[in-house]
Amino acid sequence: DGGITQSPKYLFRKEGQNVTLSCEQNLNHDAMYWYRQDPGQGLRLIYYSQIVNDFQKGDIAEGYSVSREKKESFPLTVTSAQKNPTAFYLCASATGWGSNEKLFFGSGTQLSVL
Amino acid sequence: QKEVEQNSGPLSVPEGAIASLNCTYSDRGSQSFFWYRQYSGKSPELIMFIYSNGDKEDGRFTAQLNKASQYVSLLIRDSQPSDSATYLCAATGGSWGKFQFGAGTQVVVTP
């Protein structure tokens, strides 16, 4: 089955700890995205990547880091510099280009602080 | 000013009635518009997209776009309890280049 797989579903972070959220897709999509969703709010873009070995900061990149070493994988690290990490994290990949681009989401990771 | 705005709701709709959701956007350069459905604790699911002015129908869903008024709407006909969810409006292709999402409208379909 083609799709976007995020793991783990739930993740707990201790003070001062870095944690990494996994995102893998087998849809052969070039573009991948990370969003953060807080209760009652829309999605905010953290990072995005349009090709392997290249990525750009989104609106709220501070305290986060990413890598794109393979087309299929776009892991997100939440560093200890992110002081308010509790949120629902969504990975997405996109098919099409420009105005024909459509975004599809993984199942999400709920990150909480212990 | 938020780039994409929606009423947060909740929008209460009797079962079998039409749910009407509205969305406005600030960037006139936006070209593509999307509606996502998100159940509580789940990820957004793409249900409609529209590029041209006018109506686009898919089953019980109709998306309407008016670029002159910078307005997108979603109609859900014959609403069912399973339609109870938060609906996110998104736009792309404008000056910001990437997808911009509204905060979502919560719809509650009452039996």
PDB file of C-alpha atoms in Angstrom:
ATOM      1  CA  ASP A   1       0.000   0.000   0.000  1.00  0.00           C
ATOM      2  CA  GLY A   2       1.283   3.440  -0.901  1.00  0.00           C
ATOM      3  CA  GLY A   3       1.303   6.045   1.772  1.00  0.00           C
ATOM      4  CA  ILE A   4       3.060   8.203   4.296  1.00  0.00           C
ATOM      5  CA  THR A   5       4.145   6.521   7.523  1.00  0.00           C
ATOM      6  CA  GLN A   6       4.891   8.484  10.659  1.00  0.00           C
ATOM      7  CA  SER A   7       6.304   6.983  13.809  1.00  0.00           C
ATOM      8  CA  PRO A   8       5.933   6.833  16.674  1.00  0.00           C
ATOM      9  CA  LYS A   9       2.269   7.695  17.154  1.00  0.00           C
ATOM     10  CA  TYR A  10       2.969   9.062  20.643  1.00  0.00           C
ATOM     11  CA  LEU A  11       6.262  10.433  21.939  1.00  0.00           C
ATOM     12  CA  PHE A  12       7.304  11.863  25.258  1.00  0.00           C
ATOM     13  CA  ARG A  13      10.230  14.204  25.708  1.00  0.00           C
ATOM     14  CA  LYS A  14      12.151  14.880  28.869  1.00  0.00           C
ATOM     15  CA  GLU A  15      13.625  18.259  29.700  1.00  0.00           C
ATOM     16  CA  GLY A  16      16.782  18.957  27.688  1.00  0.00           C
ATOM     17  CA  GLN A  17      16.286  15.969  25.418  1.00  0.00           C
ATOM     18  CA  ASN A  18      16.326  15.891  21.625  1.00  0.00           C
ATOM     19  CA  VAL A  19      13.772  13.613  19.985  1.00  0.00           C
ATOM     20  CA  THR A  20      13.372  12.533  16.368  1.00  0.00           C
ATOM     21  CA  LEU A  21      10.110  11.952  14.551  1.00  0.00           C
ATOM     22  CA  SER A  22      10.200   9.615  11.593  1.00  0.00           C
ATOM     23  CA  CYS A  23       8.438  10.175   8.257  1.00  0.00           C
ATOM     24  CA  GLU A  24       8.672   7.752   5.336  1.00  0.00           C
ATOM     25  CA  GLN A  25       6.732   7.817   2.065  1.00  0.00           C
ATOM     26  CA  ASN A  26       6.549   5.344  -0.798  1.00  0.00           C
ATOM     27  CA  LEU A  27       4.524   7.553  -3.120  1.00  0.00           C
ATOM     28  CA  ASN A  28       7.577   8.712  -5.079  1.00  0.00           C
ATOM     29  CA  HIS A  29       6.750  12.322  -4.162  1.00  0.00           C
ATOM     30  CA  ASP A  30       9.540  14.854  -4.482  1.00  0.00           C
ATOM     31  CA  ALA A  31       8.286  17.382  -1.941  1.00  0.00           C
ATOM     32  CA  MET A  32       7.886  16.697   1.758  1.00  0.00           C
ATOM     33  CA  TYR A  33       6.718  18.918   4.589  1.00  0.00           C
ATOM     34  CA  TRP A  34       6.545  19.093   8.379  1.00  0.00           C
ATOM     35  CA  TYR A  35       3.683  20.914  10.086  1.00  0.00           C
ATOM     36  CA  ARG A  36       2.852  21.566  13.687  1.00  0.00           C
ATOM     37  CA  GLN A  37      -0.759  21.723  14.913  1.00  0.00           C
ATOM     38  CA  ASP A  38      -1.760  23.149  18.274  1.00  0.00           C
ATOM     39  CA  PRO A  39      -5.310  22.720  19.620  1.00  0.00           C
ATOM     40  CA  GLY A  40      -7.777  25.003  17.885  1.00  0.00           C
ATOM     41  CA  GLN A  41      -5.164  26.328  15.500  1.00  0.00           C
ATOM     42  CA  GLY A  42      -4.325  25.779  11.883  1.00  0.00           C
ATOM     43  CA  LEU A  43      -1.247  24.044  10.581  1.00  0.00           C
ATOM     44  CA  ARG A  44       2.059  25.892  10.821  1.00  0.00           C
ATOM     45  CA  LEU A  45       4.926  25.009   8.520  1.00  0.00           C
ATOM     46  CA  ILE A  46       8.180  23.976  10.187  1.00  0.00           C
ATOM     47  CA  TYR A  47      10.378  22.819   7.296  1.00  0.00           C
ATOM     48  CA  TYR A  48       9.936  21.636   3.750  1.00  0.00           C
ATOM     49  CA  SER A  49      12.067  19.901   1.143  1.00  0.00           C
ATOM     50  CA  GLN A  50      11.518  19.831  -2.581  1.00  0.00           C
ATOM     51  CA  ILE A  51      14.464  17.608  -3.523  1.00  0.00           C
ATOM     52  CA  VAL A  52      16.952  15.303  -1.837  1.00  0.00           C
ATOM     53  CA  ASN A  53      19.725  17.029   0.120  1.00  0.00           C
ATOM     54  CA  ASP A  54      17.889  20.346   0.113  1.00  0.00           C
ATOM     55  CA  PHE A  55      15.387  21.844   2.545  1.00  0.00           C
ATOM     56  CA  GLN A  56      14.061  25.247   3.588  1.00  0.00           C
ATOM     57  CA  LYS A  57      12.820  26.765   6.805  1.00  0.00           C
ATOM     58  CA  GLY A  58       9.137  27.368   7.206  1.00  0.00           C
ATOM     59  CA  ASP A  59       7.410  29.841   9.490  1.00  0.00           C
ATOM     60  CA  ILE A  60       8.428  28.259  12.821  1.00  0.00           C
ATOM     61  CA  ALA A  61      11.757  26.480  12.236  1.00  0.00           C
ATOM     62  CA  GLU A  62      13.480  27.607  15.439  1.00  0.00           C
ATOM     63  CA  GLY A  63      14.212  24.665  17.731  1.00  0.00           C
ATOM     64  CA  TYR A  64      13.776  22.094  14.959  1.00  0.00           C
ATOM     65  CA  SER A  65      16.089  20.428  12.458  1.00  0.00           C
ATOM     66  CA  VAL A  66      15.580  18.118   9.476  1.00  0.00           C
ATOM     67  CA  SER A  67      17.520  16.077   6.951  1.00  0.00           C
ATOM     68  CA  ARG A  68      16.648  14.751   3.497  1.00  0.00           C
ATOM     69  CA  GLU A  69      19.221  12.140   2.607  1.00  0.00           C
ATOM     70  CA  LYS A  70      16.763   9.933   0.744  1.00  0.00           C
ATOM     71  CA  LYS A  71      13.705  10.800  -1.326  1.00  0.00           C
ATOM     72  CA  GLU A  72      11.559   8.557   0.833  1.00  0.00           C
ATOM     73  CA  SER A  73      12.577   9.906   4.236  1.00  0.00           C
ATOM     74  CA  PHE A  74      12.284  13.290   5.961  1.00  0.00           C
ATOM     75  CA  PRO A  75      12.929  12.971   9.729  1.00  0.00           C
ATOM     76  CA  LEU A  76      12.292  15.879  12.082  1.00  0.00           C
ATOM     77  CA  THR A  77      14.349  16.441  15.228  1.00  0.00           C
ATOM     78  CA  VAL A  78      12.814  18.489  18.015  1.00  0.00           C
ATOM     79  CA  THR A  79      15.764  19.910  19.903  1.00  0.00           C
ATOM     80  CA  SER A  80      16.020  21.041  23.505  1.00  0.00           C
ATOM     81  CA  ALA A  81      15.961  24.619  22.160  1.00  0.00           C
ATOM     82  CA  GLN A  82      12.260  24.189  21.385  1.00  0.00           C
ATOM     83  CA  LYS A  83      10.770  25.245  24.713  1.00  0.00           C
ATOM     84  CA  ASN A  84       7.142  24.480  23.929  1.00  0.00           C
ATOM     85  CA  PRO A  85       7.213  21.272  21.896  1.00  0.00           C
ATOM     86  CA  THR A  86       3.880  19.787  22.940  1.00  0.00           C
ATOM     87  CA  ALA A  87       1.825  19.549  19.751  1.00  0.00           C
ATOM     88  CA  PHE A  88       0.545  17.247  17.026  1.00  0.00           C
ATOM     89  CA  TYR A  89       3.189  16.910  14.302  1.00  0.00           C
ATOM     90  CA  LEU A  90       2.156  16.149  10.767  1.00  0.00           C
ATOM     91  CA  CYS A  91       4.361  15.045   7.918  1.00  0.00           C
ATOM     92  CA  ALA A  92       3.080  15.527   4.392  1.00  0.00           C
ATOM     93  CA  SER A  93       4.199  14.886   0.868  1.00  0.00           C
ATOM     94  CA  ALA A  94       3.030  16.526  -2.314  1.00  0.00           C
ATOM     95  CA  THR A  95       2.239  15.408  -5.802  1.00  0.00           C
ATOM     96  CA  GLY A  96       2.203  17.756  -8.759  1.00  0.00           C
ATOM     97  CA  TRP A  97       3.910  21.087  -9.319  1.00  0.00           C
ATOM     98  CA  GLY A  98       3.012  24.700  -8.751  1.00  0.00           C
ATOM     99  CA  SER A  99      -0.710  25.302  -8.726  1.00  0.00           C
ATOM    100  CA  ASN A 100      -1.366  21.587  -9.329  1.00  0.00           C
ATOM    101  CA  GLU A 101       0.395  20.575  -6.146  1.00  0.00           C
ATOM    102  CA  LYS A 102      -1.722  18.525  -3.746  1.00  0.00           C
ATOM    103  CA  LEU A 103      -0.728  17.777  -0.184  1.00  0.00           C
ATOM    104  CA  PHE A 104      -1.283  14.427   1.551  1.00  0.00           C
ATOM    105  CA  PHE A 105      -0.653  13.743   5.215  1.00  0.00           C
ATOM    106  CA  GLY A 106       0.717  10.972   7.360  1.00  0.00           C
ATOM    107  CA  SER A 107      -1.132   9.849  10.491  1.00  0.00           C
ATOM    108  CA  GLY A 108       0.729  12.226  12.797  1.00  0.00           C
ATOM    109  CA  THR A 109       2.815  12.075  15.963  1.00  0.00           C
ATOM    110  CA  GLN A 110       1.585  13.504  19.265  1.00  0.00           C
ATOM    111  CA  LEU A 111       4.551  14.862  21.189  1.00  0.00           C
ATOM    112  CA  SER A 112       4.227  15.638  24.881  1.00  0.00           C
ATOM    113  CA  VAL A 113       6.653  16.880  27.511  1.00  0.00           C
ATOM    114  CA  LEU A 114       7.187  14.819  30.657  1.00  0.00           C
TER     115      LEU A 114
ATOM    116  CA  GLN B   1      -4.139  39.574   9.351  1.00  0.00           C
ATOM    117  CA  LYS B   2      -4.347  35.847   8.803  1.00  0.00           C
ATOM    118  CA  GLU B   3      -3.858  34.745   5.227  1.00  0.00           C
ATOM    119  CA  VAL B   4      -6.710  32.224   5.317  1.00  0.00           C
ATOM    120  CA  GLU B   5      -9.661  32.767   7.632  1.00  0.00           C
ATOM    121  CA  GLN B   6     -12.490  30.519   8.667  1.00  0.00           C
ATOM    122  CA  ASN B   7     -15.199  30.671  11.307  1.00  0.00           C
ATOM    123  CA  SER B   8     -14.157  28.351  14.097  1.00  0.00           C
ATOM    124  CA  GLY B   9     -17.685  27.149  14.826  1.00  0.00           C
ATOM    125  CA  PRO B  10     -18.976  24.854  16.036  1.00  0.00           C
ATOM    126  CA  LEU B  11     -21.442  24.721  13.178  1.00  0.00           C
ATOM    127  CA  SER B  12     -24.383  22.623  14.295  1.00  0.00           C
ATOM    128  CA  VAL B  13     -26.276  20.967  11.445  1.00  0.00           C
ATOM    129  CA  PRO B  14     -29.298  18.647  11.672  1.00  0.00           C
ATOM    130  CA  GLU B  15     -28.852  15.266  10.039  1.00  0.00           C
ATOM    131  CA  GLY B  16     -29.943  15.410   6.400  1.00  0.00           C
ATOM    132  CA  ALA B  17     -29.490  19.183   6.112  1.00  0.00           C
ATOM    133  CA  ILE B  18     -26.892  21.151   4.156  1.00  0.00           C
ATOM    134  CA  ALA B  19     -23.744  22.305   5.955  1.00  0.00           C
ATOM    135  CA  SER B  20     -22.245  25.481   4.519  1.00  0.00           C
ATOM    136  CA  LEU B  21     -18.640  26.350   5.360  1.00  0.00           C
ATOM    137  CA  ASN B  22     -16.900  29.553   4.362  1.00  0.00           C
ATOM    138  CA  CYS B  23     -13.281  30.565   3.882  1.00  0.00           C
ATOM    139  CA  THR B  24     -11.663  33.844   2.821  1.00  0.00           C
ATOM    140  CA  TYR B  25      -8.081  34.454   1.759  1.00  0.00           C
ATOM    141  CA  SER B  26      -5.996  37.595   1.611  1.00  0.00           C
ATOM    142  CA  ASP B  27      -3.552  36.917  -1.246  1.00  0.00           C
ATOM    143  CA  ARG B  28      -5.095  37.630  -4.644  1.00  0.00           C
ATOM    144  CA  GLY B  29      -2.308  35.603  -6.247  1.00  0.00           C
ATOM    145  CA  SER B  30      -3.586  32.368  -4.717  1.00  0.00           C
ATOM    146  CA  GLN B  31      -4.413  29.868  -7.427  1.00  0.00           C
ATOM    147  CA  SER B  32      -5.412  26.579  -5.828  1.00  0.00           C
ATOM    148  CA  PHE B  33      -7.777  25.889  -2.966  1.00  0.00           C
ATOM    149  CA  PHE B  34      -8.348  22.801  -0.883  1.00  0.00           C
ATOM    150  CA  TRP B  35     -10.715  21.453   1.721  1.00  0.00           C
ATOM    151  CA  TYR B  36      -9.466  18.903   4.241  1.00  0.00           C
ATOM    152  CA  ARG B  37     -11.531  16.962   6.756  1.00  0.00           C
ATOM    153  CA  GLN B  38      -9.921  16.203  10.106  1.00  0.00           C
ATOM    154  CA  TYR B  39     -11.444  13.929  12.710  1.00  0.00           C
ATOM    155  CA  SER B  40     -10.402  14.480  16.317  1.00  0.00           C
ATOM    156  CA  GLY B  41      -6.936  13.067  16.944  1.00  0.00           C
ATOM    157  CA  LYS B  42      -6.454  12.157  13.284  1.00  0.00           C
ATOM    158  CA  SER B  43      -4.612  13.727  10.378  1.00  0.00           C
ATOM    159  CA  PRO B  44      -6.255  15.883   7.676  1.00  0.00           C
ATOM    160  CA  GLU B  45      -7.746  14.104   4.672  1.00  0.00           C
ATOM    161  CA  LEU B  46      -8.090  15.873   1.323  1.00  0.00           C
ATOM    162  CA  ILE B  47     -11.744  15.879   0.246  1.00  0.00           C
ATOM    163  CA  MET B  48     -11.984  18.634  -2.388  1.00  0.00           C
ATOM    164  CA  PHE B  49      -9.780  20.896  -4.472  1.00  0.00           C
ATOM    165  CA  ILE B  50     -10.736  23.677  -6.837  1.00  0.00           C
ATOM    166  CA  TYR B  51      -8.760  25.907  -9.196  1.00  0.00           C
ATOM    167  CA  SER B  52     -11.341  27.747 -11.297  1.00  0.00           C
ATOM    168  CA  ASN B  53     -14.152  30.116 -10.457  1.00  0.00           C
ATOM    169  CA  GLY B  54     -17.496  28.405 -10.068  1.00  0.00           C
ATOM    170  CA  ASP B  55     -18.686  25.167  -8.556  1.00  0.00           C
ATOM    171  CA  LYS B  56     -17.129  21.741  -8.381  1.00  0.00           C
ATOM    172  CA  GLU B  57     -19.174  18.792  -7.208  1.00  0.00           C
ATOM    173  CA  ASP B  58     -18.034  15.412  -5.897  1.00  0.00           C
ATOM    174  CA  GLY B  59     -20.711  13.235  -4.368  1.00  0.00           C
ATOM    175  CA  ARG B  60     -22.308  15.082  -1.454  1.00  0.00           C
ATOM    176  CA  PHE B  61     -19.610  17.774  -1.500  1.00  0.00           C
ATOM    177  CA  THR B  62     -19.608  20.976  -3.563  1.00  0.00           C
ATOM    178  CA  ALA B  63     -16.744  23.449  -3.519  1.00  0.00           C
ATOM    179  CA  GLN B  64     -17.377  26.998  -4.701  1.00  0.00           C
ATOM    180  CA  LEU B  65     -14.711  29.533  -5.644  1.00  0.00           C
ATOM    181  CA  ASN B  66     -15.064  33.244  -6.249  1.00  0.00           C
ATOM    182  CA  LYS B  67     -11.645  34.766  -6.903  1.00  0.00           C
ATOM    183  CA  ALA B  68     -12.989  38.309  -7.272  1.00  0.00           C
ATOM    184  CA  SER B  69     -14.367  38.145  -3.731  1.00  0.00           C
ATOM    185  CA  GLN B  70     -11.454  35.972  -2.486  1.00  0.00           C
ATOM    186  CA  TYR B  71     -13.934  33.485  -1.130  1.00  0.00           C
ATOM    187  CA  VAL B  72     -14.103  29.690  -1.073  1.00  0.00           C
ATOM    188  CA  SER B  73     -16.939  27.634   0.320  1.00  0.00           C
ATOM    189  CA  LEU B  74     -17.789  24.001   0.920  1.00  0.00           C
ATOM    190  CA  LEU B  75     -21.317  22.625   0.921  1.00  0.00           C
ATOM    191  CA  ILE B  76     -22.068  19.230   2.425  1.00  0.00           C
ATOM    192  CA  ARG B  77     -25.451  17.929   1.319  1.00  0.00           C
ATOM    193  CA  ASP B  78     -27.489  15.351   3.259  1.00  0.00           C
ATOM    194  CA  SER B  79     -25.194  15.752   6.265  1.00  0.00           C
ATOM    195  CA  GLN B  80     -24.501  12.573   8.212  1.00  0.00           C
ATOM    196  CA  PRO B  81     -23.181  12.103  11.767  1.00  0.00           C
ATOM    197  CA  SER B  82     -19.967  10.805  10.151  1.00  0.00           C
ATOM    198  CA  ASP B  83     -19.452  14.288   8.687  1.00  0.00           C
ATOM    199  CA  SER B  84     -18.860  15.620  12.205  1.00  0.00           C
ATOM    200  CA  ALA B  85     -15.260  16.808  12.037  1.00  0.00           C
ATOM    201  CA  THR B  86     -13.119  19.905  11.634  1.00  0.00           C
ATOM    202  CA  TYR B  87     -12.808  21.169   8.072  1.00  0.00           C
ATOM    203  CA  LEU B  88      -9.614  22.967   7.082  1.00  0.00           C
ATOM    204  CA  CYS B  89      -9.432  25.370   4.174  1.00  0.00           C
ATOM    205  CA  ALA B  90      -6.062  25.769   2.440  1.00  0.00           C
ATOM    206  CA  ALA B  91      -4.710  27.949  -0.347  1.00  0.00           C
ATOM    207  CA  THR B  92      -1.515  27.877  -2.339  1.00  0.00           C
ATOM    208  CA  GLY B  93       0.158  29.552  -5.280  1.00  0.00           C
ATOM    209  CA  GLY B  94       0.195  33.041  -3.843  1.00  0.00           C
ATOM    210  CA  SER B  95       3.094  35.262  -2.907  1.00  0.00           C
ATOM    211  CA  TRP B  96       4.019  33.104   0.026  1.00  0.00           C
ATOM    212  CA  GLY B  97       4.525  30.172  -2.311  1.00  0.00           C
ATOM    213  CA  LYS B  98       3.441  27.414   0.018  1.00  0.00           C
ATOM    214  CA  PHE B  99       0.200  26.050   1.442  1.00  0.00           C
ATOM    215  CA  GLN B 100      -1.523  28.304   3.952  1.00  0.00           C
ATOM    216  CA  PHE B 101      -4.148  26.782   6.207  1.00  0.00           C
ATOM    217  CA  GLY B 102      -7.080  28.274   8.034  1.00  0.00           C
ATOM    218  CA  ALA B 103      -7.691  27.323  11.661  1.00  0.00           C
ATOM    219  CA  GLY B 104     -10.628  25.125  10.684  1.00  0.00           C
ATOM    220  CA  THR B 105     -14.392  25.023  11.212  1.00  0.00           C
ATOM    221  CA  GLN B 106     -15.811  22.399  13.535  1.00  0.00           C
ATOM    222  CA  VAL B 107     -18.987  20.795  12.196  1.00  0.00           C
ATOM    223  CA  VAL B 108     -21.340  18.864  14.445  1.00  0.00           C
ATOM    224  CA  VAL B 109     -24.118  16.891  12.767  1.00  0.00           C
ATOM    225  CA  THR B 110     -26.947  16.170  15.191  1.00  0.00           C
ATOM    226  CA  PRO B 111     -29.255  13.159  14.684  1.00  0.00           C
TER     227      PRO B 111
END
